[in-house]
Amino acid sequence: VSSGVPAVSALLRCPPPVGLPSQGATPAGSEAAGEQAQEEEAEDRLKEHMDNLLDKSAKTRLAALQSLRLAFSSRTLSEFLLARRLTLTDSLEKCLKKGKGEEQALAGTVLTLLCLQMGSGPEGEEVFRSMKPLLVSILTDSMASPGARQSCATALGMCCYIAAADLEDLVSCLSCLESVFSPPSTSEGGSAPSQHGPLHCSALQSWSLLLTICPHTHIKSILDNGWLRLPPLLTSSSVALRILAGETIALVFELAQDMEEDLCHQDTSILCAQLKVLATESNKYRAKTDRRKQRSIFRDILHFIESGEYQDDTIRFGLECMYLDSWACQRTYQAFKEVLGSGICHHLQNNELLREIFGLGPPLVLDAATLKASKVSRLEKHLYNSAAFKARTKARSRVRDKRADVL
């Protein structure tokens, strides 16, 4: 079964070895030798890209960062990177310090992926500790590129989630991210500015991700009054931020439920009324797709706050699947999906860190016969899609006929 991960780029793809296998070599042996040769050439390409991070040409550095981002998101390379992490970290630090907007943004993304490859052990913690001051500096610099600040917000949240060992690091990252999406003037429940961008979304997403690993003592202070900074964000002009704010509010209520804390507040009824408006909004000045997505998600949020029931979701990858049965689990999955893109399926199957986070156990070891038996032929896919299209067309036709009768 295809994992849904795109093929690795031409920069990492190698042609089969030239020439025929020698007489007496078994097909299995020649195939293994070919795979080893491809792997070695791919590693040479990676080394070349890492060397190019220090090139004088900005164009060369950008191309190297893009290639590394693709490689790290689509493959598991922890063993290869283990001995090179310090050199790579130093190179990424130079890109963040001396590069311009796009280069800084890409360097932040590659740094996040490097930490994800290193995992939660001492190596990952070392990467996070060494880069945290620079990430905070760029994130809080109002003169820095918005794209660079957004990438640093994601990197700070993800690296802290993966590798932070001290509560002090966790609390300081939460405070830094909070200052971005909720300035002091709005932290006590005042009105938030209506104009927001991707930076605020990334900061809020990282903040809510870190909430899922906060100890109960810190969660308690947020439940007491800290969560009241979130409702003003529901009036933002950005549909993405409105949805993120709503999901974070649901997450806070879920955490209160888990701690058996009563989150009833004089503003809770006002909040529910606000959520009902967002769940039924039909303002024409908002895009149709935005309205549909907003209504669907806010219906689930409102249902959870009123009843405490979460709508489960199923994620399938390869021959496996996992269930998202809470807002905390959903937030964690969305954060990793945001960073890995289509590579999320490969990493769910093979990355030990992700499998540990989501409780999937050790990676499955499947033999060639099992993989072959599980594959669906192109003809079977075509027949299935044709039947589904035909059934969908019939169902829609019946609905359209009824609408015509009403009109």
PDB file of N, CA, C and O in Angstrom, residues 80-106:
ATOM      1  N   PHE A  80      22.302   8.918  10.103  1.00  0.00           N
ATOM      2  CA  PHE A  80      23.173   9.719   9.256  1.00  0.00           C
ATOM      3  C   PHE A  80      23.449  11.083   9.891  1.00  0.00           C
ATOM      4  O   PHE A  80      24.576  11.593   9.834  1.00  0.00           O
ATOM      5  N   LEU A  81      22.433  11.680  10.513  1.00  0.00           N
ATOM      6  CA  LEU A  81      22.561  13.036  11.055  1.00  0.00           C
ATOM      7  C   LEU A  81      23.213  13.070  12.431  1.00  0.00           C
ATOM      8  O   LEU A  81      23.681  14.134  12.863  1.00  0.00           O
ATOM      9  N   LEU A  82      23.240  11.951  13.116  1.00  0.00           N
ATOM     10  CA  LEU A  82      23.731  11.928  14.488  1.00  0.00           C
ATOM     11  C   LEU A  82      25.153  12.478  14.597  1.00  0.00           C
ATOM     12  O   LEU A  82      25.453  13.312  15.460  1.00  0.00           O
ATOM     13  N   ALA A  83      26.026  12.042  13.700  1.00  0.00           N
ATOM     14  CA  ALA A  83      27.428  12.466  13.759  1.00  0.00           C
ATOM     15  C   ALA A  83      27.655  13.836  13.131  1.00  0.00           C
ATOM     16  O   ALA A  83      28.745  14.392  13.244  1.00  0.00           O
ATOM     17  N   ARG A  84      26.620  14.375  12.469  1.00  0.00           N
ATOM     18  CA  ARG A  84      26.775  15.641  11.749  1.00  0.00           C
ATOM     19  C   ARG A  84      25.900  16.757  12.320  1.00  0.00           C
ATOM     20  O   ARG A  84      25.805  17.831  11.739  1.00  0.00           O
ATOM     21  N   ARG A  85      25.247  16.474  13.435  1.00  0.00           N
ATOM     22  CA  ARG A  85      24.270  17.426  13.955  1.00  0.00           C
ATOM     23  C   ARG A  85      24.905  18.746  14.385  1.00  0.00           C
ATOM     24  O   ARG A  85      24.308  19.820  14.173  1.00  0.00           O
ATOM     25  N   LEU A  86      26.101  18.708  14.976  1.00  0.00           N
ATOM     26  CA  LEU A  86      26.735  19.940  15.449  1.00  0.00           C
ATOM     27  C   LEU A  86      27.150  20.827  14.280  1.00  0.00           C
ATOM     28  O   LEU A  86      26.929  22.049  14.304  1.00  0.00           O
ATOM     29  N   THR A  87      27.726  20.215  13.255  1.00  0.00           N
ATOM     30  CA  THR A  87      28.117  20.976  12.061  1.00  0.00           C
ATOM     31  C   THR A  87      26.891  21.582  11.388  1.00  0.00           C
ATOM     32  O   THR A  87      26.888  22.759  11.000  1.00  0.00           O
ATOM     33  N   LEU A  88      25.840  20.775  11.260  1.00  0.00           N
ATOM     34  CA  LEU A  88      24.619  21.262  10.619  1.00  0.00           C
ATOM     35  C   LEU A  88      23.963  22.362  11.450  1.00  0.00           C
ATOM     36  O   LEU A  88      23.477  23.359  10.901  1.00  0.00           O
ATOM     37  N   THR A  89      23.960  22.200  12.759  1.00  0.00           N
ATOM     38  CA  THR A  89      23.380  23.226  13.633  1.00  0.00           C
ATOM     39  C   THR A  89      24.125  24.551  13.491  1.00  0.00           C
ATOM     40  O   THR A  89      23.512  25.627  13.414  1.00  0.00           O
ATOM     41  N   ASP A  90      25.456  24.491  13.434  1.00  0.00           N
ATOM     42  CA  ASP A  90      26.251  25.714  13.252  1.00  0.00           C
ATOM     43  C   ASP A  90      25.939  26.391  11.914  1.00  0.00           C
ATOM     44  O   ASP A  90      25.829  27.621  11.843  1.00  0.00           O
ATOM     45  N   SER A  91      25.788  25.590  10.869  1.00  0.00           N
ATOM     46  CA  SER A  91      25.474  26.143   9.540  1.00  0.00           C
ATOM     47  C   SER A  91      24.093  26.802   9.540  1.00  0.00           C
ATOM     48  O   SER A  91      23.903  27.882   8.965  1.00  0.00           O
ATOM     49  N   LEU A  92      23.120  26.148  10.172  1.00  0.00           N
ATOM     50  CA  LEU A  92      21.771  26.717  10.241  1.00  0.00           C
ATOM     51  C   LEU A  92      21.767  28.001  11.074  1.00  0.00           C
ATOM     52  O   LEU A  92      21.032  28.945  10.769  1.00  0.00           O
ATOM     53  N   GLU A  93      22.587  28.045  12.100  1.00  0.00           N
ATOM     54  CA  GLU A  93      22.691  29.259  12.918  1.00  0.00           C
ATOM     55  C   GLU A  93      23.202  30.431  12.081  1.00  0.00           C
ATOM     56  O   GLU A  93      22.698  31.554  12.190  1.00  0.00           O
ATOM     57  N   LYS A  94      24.180  30.171  11.223  1.00  0.00           N
ATOM     58  CA  LYS A  94      24.700  31.222  10.342  1.00  0.00           C
ATOM     59  C   LYS A  94      23.629  31.688   9.357  1.00  0.00           C
ATOM     60  O   LYS A  94      23.504  32.879   9.074  1.00  0.00           O
ATOM     61  N   CYS A  95      22.844  30.748   8.827  1.00  0.00           N
ATOM     62  CA  CYS A  95      21.765  31.114   7.906  1.00  0.00           C
ATOM     63  C   CYS A  95      20.721  31.983   8.603  1.00  0.00           C
ATOM     64  O   CYS A  95      20.190  32.940   8.011  1.00  0.00           O
ATOM     65  N   LEU A  96      20.406  31.659   9.843  1.00  0.00           N
ATOM     66  CA  LEU A  96      19.423  32.437  10.599  1.00  0.00           C
ATOM     67  C   LEU A  96      19.950  33.825  10.962  1.00  0.00           C
ATOM     68  O   LEU A  96      19.203  34.808  10.959  1.00  0.00           O
ATOM     69  N   LYS A  97      21.233  33.914  11.263  1.00  0.00           N
ATOM     70  CA  LYS A  97      21.811  35.188  11.683  1.00  0.00           C
ATOM     71  C   LYS A  97      22.079  36.126  10.509  1.00  0.00           C
ATOM     72  O   LYS A  97      21.785  37.328  10.580  1.00  0.00           O
ATOM     73  N   LYS A  98      22.637  35.583   9.413  1.00  0.00           N
ATOM     74  CA  LYS A  98      23.097  36.431   8.320  1.00  0.00           C
ATOM     75  C   LYS A  98      22.176  36.429   7.100  1.00  0.00           C
ATOM     76  O   LYS A  98      22.295  37.297   6.231  1.00  0.00           O
ATOM     77  N   GLY A  99      21.285  35.451   7.018  1.00  0.00           N
ATOM     78  CA  GLY A  99      20.415  35.358   5.856  1.00  0.00           C
ATOM     79  C   GLY A  99      19.274  36.366   5.891  1.00  0.00           C
ATOM     80  O   GLY A  99      19.020  37.017   6.900  1.00  0.00           O
ATOM     81  N   LYS A 100      18.572  36.468   4.766  1.00  0.00           N
ATOM     82  CA  LYS A 100      17.397  37.327   4.666  1.00  0.00           C
ATOM     83  C   LYS A 100      16.139  36.490   4.891  1.00  0.00           C
ATOM     84  O   LYS A 100      16.207  35.321   5.235  1.00  0.00           O
ATOM     85  N   GLY A 101      14.979  37.100   4.662  1.00  0.00           N
ATOM     86  CA  GLY A 101      13.692  36.492   5.014  1.00  0.00           C
ATOM     87  C   GLY A 101      13.496  35.047   4.614  1.00  0.00           C
ATOM     88  O   GLY A 101      13.293  34.170   5.465  1.00  0.00           O
ATOM     89  N   GLU A 102      13.570  34.748   3.299  1.00  0.00           N
ATOM     90  CA  GLU A 102      13.281  33.387   2.834  1.00  0.00           C
ATOM     91  C   GLU A 102      14.302  32.391   3.361  1.00  0.00           C
ATOM     92  O   GLU A 102      13.964  31.266   3.748  1.00  0.00           O
ATOM     93  N   GLU A 103      15.581  32.793   3.373  1.00  0.00           N
ATOM     94  CA  GLU A 103      16.622  31.904   3.870  1.00  0.00           C
ATOM     95  C   GLU A 103      16.441  31.622   5.359  1.00  0.00           C
ATOM     96  O   GLU A 103      16.592  30.477   5.816  1.00  0.00           O
ATOM     97  N   GLN A 104      16.085  32.645   6.132  1.00  0.00           N
ATOM     98  CA  GLN A 104      15.852  32.453   7.564  1.00  0.00           C
ATOM     99  C   GLN A 104      14.669  31.517   7.798  1.00  0.00           C
ATOM    100  O   GLN A 104      14.709  30.647   8.673  1.00  0.00           O
ATOM    101  N   ALA A 105      13.600  31.715   7.010  1.00  0.00           N
ATOM    102  CA  ALA A 105      12.404  30.881   7.175  1.00  0.00           C
ATOM    103  C   ALA A 105      12.714  29.418   6.876  1.00  0.00           C
ATOM    104  O   ALA A 105      12.295  28.510   7.616  1.00  0.00           O
ATOM    105  N   LEU A 106      13.456  29.165   5.797  1.00  0.00           N
ATOM    106  CA  LEU A 106      13.818  27.793   5.448  1.00  0.00           C
ATOM    107  C   LEU A 106      14.748  27.186   6.494  1.00  0.00           C
ATOM    108  O   LEU A 106      14.617  26.011   6.854  1.00  0.00           O
TER     109      LEU A 106
END
